[in-house]
């Protein structure tokens, strides 16, 4: 049954007071770059949310990239190519476990679909020799699929796929690492929209999340790399993939919340978080909706994608803080990115 309401419907366990310092960021290892456009980029590798991670390890996260000023589509580009694909692990036993785990999942749930996804391969500061001159960040994307995600990131032996390295792209080179997306949606009455995941989903059932999913290669006609050689650097293709990063998150919000696309404005990119458990990365965006929360709750009951969530909340910043006690780590990271953005604009 689909329900909708406000924070008053939350279980008591999720209404405990969390001190403001509990989710503070320790960026002692981060590098801060100031660009000519005055956009500040933080590259951090520090585990955050330590206060709840001991009770629920799934809430721990890393911030891989934070853009507190927020970047519009004109300042986010993509370098898409084979060089950012997953590298097979040299341990043949680990590699063979990918198929074994997928076959086990498929046997239990024959409806599973092995869809293609964009793989996160890191990022760089863009320069005019490779991307549009007005861009600031270039996301490195390869291809992967759901089967490999299940067999690597969700493998009970997932930590054995990791490489000992301070460089996240090296550390995760044997992981599928599909790049998820999620949006912090702010309503016209200054509420933030949060969904409660249904118990039909495979990961974190019953947890609270921001609307999102994945940008889809199939949406722009990509099912594989164009040639046997690396397609990285194809300007036209990179433009199409870059546009899908922003189109994809709008599509997810429309499908999951039920609001019309033309009610969403000011879509900006605010960073990439990573759940410590299974090293799952998610790109976060900030979106304003010109509808108030009461109107949105009415639209949610007719949303296309009701399978993954059972409840829509519209919450204040204080209420959102408390809900992070029961958010997957990548979404706790999204909350941290949003707070950095709010602090930067004050």
XYZ file of C-alpha atoms in Angstrom, residues 5 13 21-22 60 88 109 116 190 204 234 238 260 266 280 287 321-322 324:
19
model
C 2.665 12.073 4.740
C 13.887 5.174 16.249
C 28.576 17.762 15.094
C 27.747 14.095 14.640
C 29.268 5.096 6.490
C 39.114 -8.075 -14.514
C 14.353 -14.156 -9.077
C 23.897 -1.786 -18.999
C 11.347 24.875 1.466
C 18.438 -1.436 2.082
C 34.822 11.410 -29.012
C 30.795 12.795 -24.756
C 5.897 17.079 -14.020
C 17.873 24.887 -11.461
C 28.932 2.086 -4.297
C 16.847 20.479 -7.926
C 19.296 15.298 9.839
C 17.528 12.736 12.003
C 20.200 9.985 8.159
